[in-house]
XYZ file of C-alpha atoms in Angstrom:
551
model
C 285.631 37.026 -31.408
C 283.026 34.587 -32.694
C 280.230 36.062 -34.876
C 276.486 35.348 -34.420
C 276.716 33.962 -38.069
C 278.592 33.593 -40.912
C 277.560 33.756 -44.643
C 279.315 31.759 -46.779
C 279.286 29.668 -49.933
C 278.741 32.337 -52.641
C 279.646 35.700 -53.827
C 278.703 38.485 -51.234
C 278.801 41.743 -52.797
C 279.334 45.206 -50.615
C 278.373 47.359 -53.333
C 281.625 49.344 -51.752
C 283.913 50.685 -54.532
C 286.719 49.327 -51.729
C 286.875 45.528 -51.773
C 283.479 45.058 -54.299
C 283.621 41.285 -54.155
C 284.051 38.221 -51.907
C 283.301 35.653 -50.272
C 281.878 35.260 -46.631
C 280.395 37.862 -44.306
C 279.952 37.553 -40.855
C 277.528 39.045 -38.121
C 278.110 39.752 -34.237
C 275.208 41.875 -32.404
C 273.343 42.893 -35.267
C 276.408 44.281 -37.438
C 278.835 43.288 -39.556
C 282.085 42.128 -37.456
C 284.032 40.691 -41.091
C 284.429 40.157 -44.223
C 286.317 37.597 -47.001
C 288.966 35.243 -44.530
C 288.282 37.028 -41.367
C 284.647 36.249 -41.287
C 285.401 32.567 -42.080
C 288.059 32.832 -39.431
C 284.915 33.598 -36.969
C 283.481 30.715 -37.430
C 282.448 28.771 -33.388
C 280.302 26.382 -32.353
C 277.224 28.203 -31.464
C 278.014 30.801 -35.092
C 274.426 29.606 -37.530
C 276.058 29.561 -40.790
C 274.322 30.332 -43.886
C 275.481 28.786 -47.075
C 274.704 30.712 -49.572
C 274.595 27.912 -52.432
C 276.175 29.399 -55.385
C 274.270 32.635 -55.382
C 275.066 36.137 -53.737
C 274.639 38.199 -50.551
C 274.219 42.244 -51.439
C 272.977 45.340 -49.240
C 268.965 44.713 -48.672
C 267.082 46.830 -50.968
C 265.004 50.229 -49.926
C 262.375 51.386 -51.583
C 262.103 55.503 -51.403
C 258.479 56.058 -52.192
C 255.815 53.673 -51.016
C 252.118 54.137 -49.623
C 252.428 51.015 -47.662
C 249.083 51.390 -45.621
C 246.571 52.629 -48.747
C 248.177 49.909 -51.155
C 247.479 47.296 -47.934
C 244.022 48.649 -47.858
C 243.761 48.426 -51.289
C 243.873 45.129 -51.698
C 240.686 44.761 -49.634
C 238.487 46.165 -52.544
C 237.686 44.649 -55.717
C 240.124 42.848 -57.239
C 240.838 45.428 -60.547
C 244.495 45.231 -60.960
C 244.140 42.510 -63.100
C 241.265 43.124 -65.193
C 242.011 43.609 -68.510
C 239.337 45.405 -69.541
C 236.162 48.072 -68.715
C 234.088 44.559 -69.372
C 235.817 42.501 -66.860
C 236.158 45.757 -64.420
C 232.050 45.419 -64.089
C 231.588 42.181 -64.500
C 234.150 42.088 -60.910
C 232.278 45.086 -59.660
C 228.886 43.195 -60.205
C 230.221 39.724 -58.401
C 231.831 41.951 -55.316
C 228.668 43.859 -54.850
C 227.040 40.638 -54.124
C 229.340 39.465 -52.615
C 229.144 42.087 -49.848
C 225.371 42.641 -49.607
C 226.363 44.932 -46.572
C 228.982 47.002 -47.698
C 227.664 50.746 -48.841
C 230.445 51.622 -50.433
C 231.868 49.584 -53.348
C 235.770 50.402 -53.706
C 238.705 48.846 -56.053
C 242.358 49.971 -56.552
C 244.668 50.053 -59.342
C 242.864 48.785 -62.670
C 245.211 49.795 -66.295
C 244.006 53.984 -67.173
C 244.530 53.117 -70.974
C 241.387 50.283 -70.753
C 238.871 53.229 -71.970
C 239.572 55.607 -74.723
C 241.851 59.200 -73.697
C 241.866 56.983 -70.266
C 237.312 58.428 -69.409
C 235.331 56.090 -68.367
C 231.968 56.230 -68.122
C 229.334 56.008 -64.892
C 226.226 54.346 -66.524
C 228.846 51.766 -67.535
C 228.770 51.019 -63.538
C 225.673 51.655 -63.301
C 224.460 48.506 -64.773
C 226.456 46.249 -62.006
C 225.939 48.559 -59.188
C 222.763 51.251 -59.559
C 221.651 51.239 -55.754
C 225.117 51.650 -54.302
C 228.237 53.911 -54.116
C 231.207 52.275 -56.574
C 234.840 54.498 -56.351
C 237.712 52.546 -58.431
C 240.735 54.129 -58.425
C 243.280 53.868 -61.192
C 246.995 52.761 -60.907
C 248.272 55.446 -60.746
C 245.690 56.987 -57.604
C 245.041 60.125 -59.308
C 242.172 59.480 -61.527
C 238.795 57.406 -60.369
C 235.663 56.127 -62.015
C 232.806 56.611 -59.988
C 229.000 55.702 -60.817
C 226.302 57.338 -60.507
C 224.957 57.196 -56.733
C 228.950 58.093 -55.821
C 228.589 61.059 -58.002
C 225.202 61.879 -56.242
C 226.510 61.538 -53.149
C 228.986 63.447 -53.287
C 226.730 66.015 -54.736
C 228.597 66.508 -58.249
C 225.909 67.784 -61.136
C 226.153 69.359 -64.635
C 225.764 72.741 -62.097
C 229.014 71.724 -60.491
C 232.350 74.002 -61.443
C 235.397 72.518 -61.781
C 237.259 72.119 -57.834
C 240.481 73.746 -57.314
C 243.327 71.146 -58.182
C 240.976 68.852 -60.342
C 238.617 68.310 -63.309
C 235.267 66.065 -63.002
C 235.556 64.852 -66.725
C 232.112 65.621 -69.069
C 229.982 63.929 -71.058
C 230.024 65.392 -74.967
C 228.087 68.187 -75.455
C 227.152 68.830 -71.896
C 227.592 69.915 -68.044
C 226.941 66.507 -66.992
C 229.513 64.663 -64.955
C 231.071 61.271 -67.102
C 231.901 59.201 -64.477
C 236.059 60.038 -64.573
C 236.878 62.700 -61.987
C 241.018 63.394 -61.705
C 243.200 64.921 -58.921
C 242.539 65.458 -55.199
C 240.281 68.245 -56.119
C 237.462 65.943 -57.625
C 238.727 62.646 -55.320
C 238.755 63.763 -52.365
C 234.816 65.017 -52.130
C 234.182 62.051 -53.018
C 236.837 59.550 -50.657
C 235.917 61.582 -47.520
C 232.344 59.734 -47.757
C 233.760 56.603 -47.861
C 233.632 54.598 -44.602
C 237.273 54.067 -43.197
C 238.658 50.855 -42.351
C 239.234 50.297 -38.423
C 242.840 51.234 -36.637
C 242.817 47.541 -36.757
C 242.335 46.676 -39.643
C 244.542 49.493 -40.751
C 247.570 47.375 -38.846
C 246.432 43.893 -40.083
C 246.649 45.386 -44.142
C 250.636 47.242 -43.200
C 251.568 43.936 -41.688
C 250.971 42.239 -44.483
C 252.348 44.987 -46.902
C 255.415 45.344 -45.454
C 255.150 40.951 -45.531
C 255.330 41.446 -49.121
C 258.303 43.962 -49.043
C 260.675 41.780 -46.697
C 259.759 38.611 -49.024
C 261.273 40.731 -51.741
C 264.480 42.209 -50.253
C 263.177 45.419 -48.711
C 264.152 46.644 -45.350
C 263.640 49.772 -44.936
C 260.799 51.960 -47.118
C 259.655 56.189 -47.256
C 255.634 56.332 -46.777
C 255.433 58.334 -48.820
C 251.916 59.885 -47.677
C 250.949 59.707 -44.186
C 248.174 61.709 -42.213
C 248.093 61.339 -38.630
C 245.575 58.304 -38.359
C 248.239 56.815 -40.704
C 251.004 57.629 -37.887
C 248.950 55.631 -35.613
C 249.056 52.269 -37.634
C 252.944 52.337 -38.076
C 253.618 52.691 -34.488
C 250.994 50.162 -33.586
C 252.331 47.395 -35.877
C 255.993 48.704 -34.903
C 255.536 48.238 -31.150
C 253.232 45.915 -30.507
C 252.267 42.071 -31.455
C 255.047 40.664 -33.802
C 256.405 43.905 -34.508
C 257.616 44.763 -38.097
C 259.742 43.021 -40.420
C 260.896 46.650 -42.341
C 262.309 49.907 -40.951
C 260.363 53.177 -42.255
C 260.110 57.183 -42.503
C 257.150 58.845 -42.727
C 256.528 61.165 -44.394
C 253.438 63.740 -43.560
C 251.755 65.250 -46.163
C 251.255 69.110 -46.485
C 248.443 71.092 -48.748
C 247.596 73.834 -50.144
C 245.059 74.206 -48.384
C 246.057 73.507 -45.093
C 249.807 73.967 -44.918
C 250.040 76.926 -42.214
C 247.260 75.065 -39.647
C 249.203 71.888 -39.750
C 253.047 73.246 -39.951
C 252.906 74.011 -36.053
C 252.018 70.495 -35.635
C 254.493 68.698 -38.000
C 257.733 69.183 -35.285
C 255.106 67.449 -32.021
C 255.001 64.606 -34.490
C 258.420 64.394 -35.613
C 258.998 63.590 -31.641
C 256.207 61.316 -30.835
C 256.753 58.702 -33.756
C 259.943 58.665 -33.379
C 260.410 58.264 -29.253
C 257.095 55.490 -29.864
C 259.555 53.643 -32.066
C 263.596 54.267 -31.951
C 265.041 52.586 -34.391
C 262.101 51.480 -36.230
C 260.250 53.925 -37.263
C 261.961 58.117 -38.426
C 259.302 61.605 -38.933
C 262.018 63.618 -40.893
C 259.910 63.704 -44.269
C 257.740 66.366 -45.573
C 255.589 64.883 -48.739
C 254.407 68.121 -51.500
C 252.334 67.354 -54.871
C 253.546 70.005 -57.471
C 251.252 68.148 -59.847
C 249.742 65.414 -61.435
C 249.891 62.825 -64.218
C 250.931 62.314 -67.361
C 248.696 60.158 -68.672
C 245.720 62.158 -67.307
C 246.653 65.219 -68.740
C 247.082 66.890 -65.237
C 251.079 66.824 -65.091
C 252.081 70.613 -65.438
C 254.248 71.200 -68.452
C 255.816 74.299 -68.941
C 253.908 74.098 -72.968
C 251.239 73.007 -73.748
C 249.833 69.366 -74.169
C 250.350 68.025 -77.753
C 246.117 66.943 -77.835
C 245.318 69.700 -75.301
C 246.734 73.150 -76.944
C 245.047 75.143 -74.302
C 245.877 73.362 -71.293
C 249.194 73.202 -69.598
C 247.562 70.618 -66.618
C 247.346 71.394 -63.515
C 249.664 72.555 -60.784
C 248.518 71.686 -57.377
C 250.351 74.576 -55.800
C 251.298 78.050 -56.773
C 255.153 78.227 -57.872
C 255.225 81.292 -55.038
C 253.184 79.340 -52.501
C 255.248 75.815 -52.849
C 258.371 77.905 -52.287
C 256.847 79.519 -49.050
C 256.129 76.098 -47.948
C 259.167 74.309 -48.844
C 261.012 76.736 -46.728
C 258.751 76.750 -43.826
C 259.367 73.216 -43.355
C 263.111 73.063 -44.471
C 263.064 75.533 -41.241
C 262.248 73.239 -39.022
C 264.596 70.882 -39.957
C 262.506 68.374 -42.269
C 262.989 66.830 -45.665
C 260.978 68.219 -48.969
C 259.842 65.546 -50.692
C 257.854 66.845 -53.789
C 255.853 64.547 -56.352
C 256.666 66.156 -60.182
C 255.960 64.835 -63.331
C 255.775 67.345 -65.677
C 258.247 69.380 -66.299
C 256.422 72.498 -64.791
C 255.661 70.756 -61.631
C 260.029 69.428 -61.702
C 260.960 73.639 -62.607
C 258.538 74.869 -59.475
C 260.148 71.702 -57.351
C 263.662 72.981 -58.054
C 262.491 76.529 -57.435
C 260.910 76.300 -53.937
C 264.027 74.098 -52.975
C 266.923 76.391 -54.052
C 263.999 79.696 -52.058
C 264.420 77.434 -49.159
C 268.603 76.939 -49.611
C 268.572 80.788 -50.149
C 266.370 81.821 -47.076
C 267.583 79.107 -44.469
C 271.033 78.958 -45.346
C 273.495 75.735 -45.912
C 272.110 72.369 -44.196
C 272.313 68.730 -44.994
C 268.812 69.050 -46.083
C 269.169 66.233 -49.358
C 265.702 67.779 -50.294
C 263.407 64.932 -52.310
C 262.008 65.275 -56.239
C 260.425 62.247 -56.676
C 259.401 60.838 -60.181
C 260.403 63.511 -62.244
C 259.228 62.439 -66.218
C 259.476 65.138 -67.304
C 262.724 67.320 -66.954
C 263.408 70.540 -68.911
C 267.488 70.831 -70.464
C 268.297 74.009 -68.803
C 266.272 72.056 -65.052
C 268.611 68.910 -65.330
C 271.444 69.808 -63.846
C 270.068 72.222 -61.105
C 269.216 68.558 -59.105
C 273.338 67.544 -58.622
C 273.800 71.938 -58.351
C 271.228 71.915 -55.703
C 272.037 68.938 -53.699
C 268.198 67.293 -54.619
C 267.734 63.299 -54.914
C 266.340 62.095 -57.628
C 264.003 59.735 -56.574
C 263.015 57.309 -59.478
C 260.839 54.709 -60.626
C 262.916 52.379 -62.790
C 259.529 49.923 -63.963
C 258.233 52.805 -65.547
C 260.425 53.508 -68.112
C 259.362 51.352 -70.722
C 256.998 51.857 -73.577
C 253.711 49.597 -71.977
C 250.528 50.612 -73.075
C 250.390 53.943 -70.324
C 253.134 54.890 -72.581
C 252.297 54.211 -75.726
C 248.412 54.990 -75.979
C 248.499 57.906 -73.194
C 251.114 59.468 -72.838
C 253.363 59.747 -75.867
C 250.108 61.013 -77.734
C 249.724 63.758 -74.958
C 253.572 65.553 -74.923
C 254.572 64.481 -78.401
C 257.999 62.582 -79.833
C 260.871 65.654 -78.154
C 259.014 65.690 -74.984
C 258.677 62.111 -75.229
C 261.860 61.257 -76.326
C 263.397 62.667 -72.685
C 261.672 61.465 -70.057
C 263.265 59.195 -66.893
C 266.404 60.040 -67.625
C 267.991 57.580 -64.904
C 271.588 58.091 -67.022
C 271.349 61.412 -67.451
C 270.734 62.721 -64.492
C 273.614 60.062 -62.718
C 276.133 61.631 -65.289
C 275.435 64.920 -64.051
C 276.613 64.105 -60.492
C 272.894 63.965 -59.358
C 272.360 61.263 -56.380
C 269.354 58.632 -57.725
C 267.127 56.642 -54.955
C 264.764 54.314 -56.700
C 261.018 53.448 -55.082
C 258.396 51.790 -56.919
C 255.274 53.756 -55.673
C 253.852 50.580 -54.963
C 250.615 50.058 -55.187
C 250.839 52.151 -58.499
C 253.166 49.388 -59.682
C 254.920 46.475 -58.414
C 257.083 46.600 -55.330
C 259.629 43.866 -56.100
C 262.990 45.841 -57.050
C 264.577 42.671 -58.997
C 261.720 43.615 -61.649
C 262.331 47.461 -61.403
C 266.575 47.250 -61.627
C 265.435 44.833 -64.844
C 263.833 47.413 -66.683
C 266.695 50.304 -65.711
C 269.138 47.832 -67.352
C 267.153 47.382 -70.717
C 264.774 49.520 -70.994
C 262.405 46.999 -72.224
C 258.737 45.660 -71.474
C 258.581 41.825 -69.667
C 258.397 41.048 -73.768
C 261.526 42.258 -74.701
C 260.529 45.396 -76.785
C 261.548 47.303 -78.748
C 264.789 45.228 -79.123
C 268.259 47.228 -78.004
C 265.680 49.159 -75.392
C 263.518 51.850 -75.120
C 265.658 55.566 -75.171
C 268.771 53.376 -75.422
C 270.718 56.147 -74.336
C 269.072 55.936 -70.821
C 270.589 52.058 -69.363
C 272.399 51.904 -66.640
C 274.817 48.850 -65.704
C 273.486 45.792 -63.435
C 275.799 47.559 -60.232
C 274.272 50.595 -60.920
C 270.729 49.783 -60.312
C 271.255 48.037 -57.459
C 272.849 50.695 -55.567
C 270.592 53.311 -56.549
C 267.958 50.142 -54.432
C 270.037 50.139 -51.437
C 273.050 52.689 -50.759
C 271.143 55.497 -52.836
C 267.675 55.237 -50.996
C 270.379 54.609 -47.870
C 271.133 58.198 -48.176
C 267.978 59.649 -48.720
C 267.383 58.045 -45.462
C 269.959 59.805 -43.751
C 271.589 56.449 -42.730
C 274.428 56.354 -45.719
C 277.229 55.584 -42.593
C 274.311 52.538 -41.270
C 273.256 50.380 -44.300
C 273.487 50.215 -48.163
C 276.960 49.337 -48.119
C 278.433 45.910 -46.627
C 281.167 46.549 -44.349
C 282.722 46.061 -40.715
C 280.320 48.587 -38.491
C 277.144 48.566 -40.885
C 274.000 47.168 -40.047
C 273.576 43.756 -40.815
C 270.646 44.295 -43.832
C 270.893 41.705 -46.206
C 269.954 40.142 -49.082
C 270.531 36.714 -50.174
C 269.530 36.109 -54.103
C 269.734 33.185 -56.155
C 272.318 33.829 -57.739
C 274.424 36.477 -58.849
C 272.553 39.153 -60.182
C 275.878 40.850 -62.190
C 276.161 37.631 -63.879
C 272.173 37.051 -64.595
C 271.126 37.669 -68.381
C 269.556 41.217 -67.785
C 266.159 39.882 -68.728
C 266.107 37.753 -65.860
C 266.645 39.821 -63.119
C 263.156 40.150 -62.240
C 262.318 37.020 -61.842
C 265.949 36.086 -59.753
C 264.342 34.127 -56.682
C 265.043 36.296 -52.987
C 266.081 33.310 -51.094
C 266.817 35.501 -47.483
C 265.899 39.351 -46.026
C 268.230 40.058 -42.460
C 266.787 43.121 -41.022
C 269.990 43.666 -38.492
C 271.051 40.305 -38.340
C 267.705 39.412 -38.036
C 265.711 36.892 -41.199
C 262.820 38.649 -41.841
C 262.327 36.100 -44.821
C 263.169 32.910 -45.617
C 263.406 29.275 -44.452
C 263.626 28.994 -41.351
C 261.884 32.612 -40.790
C 261.537 33.690 -36.896
C 259.479 36.382 -37.525
C 259.917 40.040 -37.620
C 261.357 42.046 -35.231
C 260.315 42.348 -32.048
C 258.265 45.392 -29.730
C 260.532 47.642 -29.306
C 262.801 48.119 -31.840
C 266.199 47.301 -32.154
């Protein structure tokens, strides 16, 4: 049978244990039809032959934890992501405000929390640039906001305002006056709720531009790890109109402690609505929880107090008992729990909740996810595999950058600091590991994360030998975490993630074989092409995303 496409002229890394490498691959009807000599024999007069030019063809990447709509919208405001100082941010705010005199609110996204001592930013610094309009800037981890005095005033925050549940209003030294730094969503949401929302059309456009970025990085599947109902409408419109989308996605509906009982009855209907609107492109089998905050702001839940703040264990978003009830309830509806947990206290509460759900609801293929898992108590590490929990990890975080050296390590001390991001230890325990970027928190390109997982170094090669080198993994394992690991998380391991006859032709063409590439060069390895079910979505001669209507 004549193939639609035959790839040849390079290395085909199948990702499969059997026959991991061959020299050709054929695609027919959007699926892999042959490998090796059989693929070469399938060429016919109308077959498109793709010359790999000495490069490598691999299973396309997934991203098991990302925020596509939010991230795309974050690019529309003040460009603070590349600012290297507080002064540079203030100047960027001043310039953007001058260029947008009609903007009621001024927003920006993605600046580094370590630019101010202890991650504390003063409203007065922003007041000097924009005193008469509210300014809201979010740090790269999205768990902290820097606001000016007008934003504090509009939100009703004053010296008399107590810290809201699930949040912290950082105060000026020696007084109760808000400084201008808000931590965690209990404090952020009263401000963010006042910011005018972009139009539906603007959100669809932002999502399409985000999806194109991911396709260009070799990604064909995303886990949107925080979906509100209006985000689902954005996904549906983008997938079913115009040029469609170059990626598949699973939508993870957010459930918080205040409204979970009210929203629970709607989840099944939302799942049906999404999946019937764009079959083959969109699923909605995930529910997202936050167990805690982040270590750098002192809001991740720890079993023992913070080193620099002995009275604080951080902020647990849920009580352990209530989290267990909510996880058990969504599990009973057949959803996959996906829990953000960074501190060892948050991780333990998440494991306990998953264990309770399994005990109460009985055995099933539930594949619960704990995302980030930055700090795991030694007593809990084996529980991931025992409970069938997928560890969705962000490998780009496993390096001693300034966030780590200036904020995180001083807050947790050397003993806890030496057991962060235990990628190799989790894998050795039998835990399923899937990788994700958490973009826009950090870079979305899988090859950058793979390079860090292999080296445990900063882009400058620091430290020699790697940070916590016992947690380094090899290139093949890192590639699998971004492909087969994500496919398993998506319940689609029989469909993609390895290259076998019959699986979908979700493919990425790299300019060189990553297994033979120097580890530090992996981050800069060009992505030459991406295919989703045999349709090229990135690269020379790209015809564009999938047509509306799905696959």
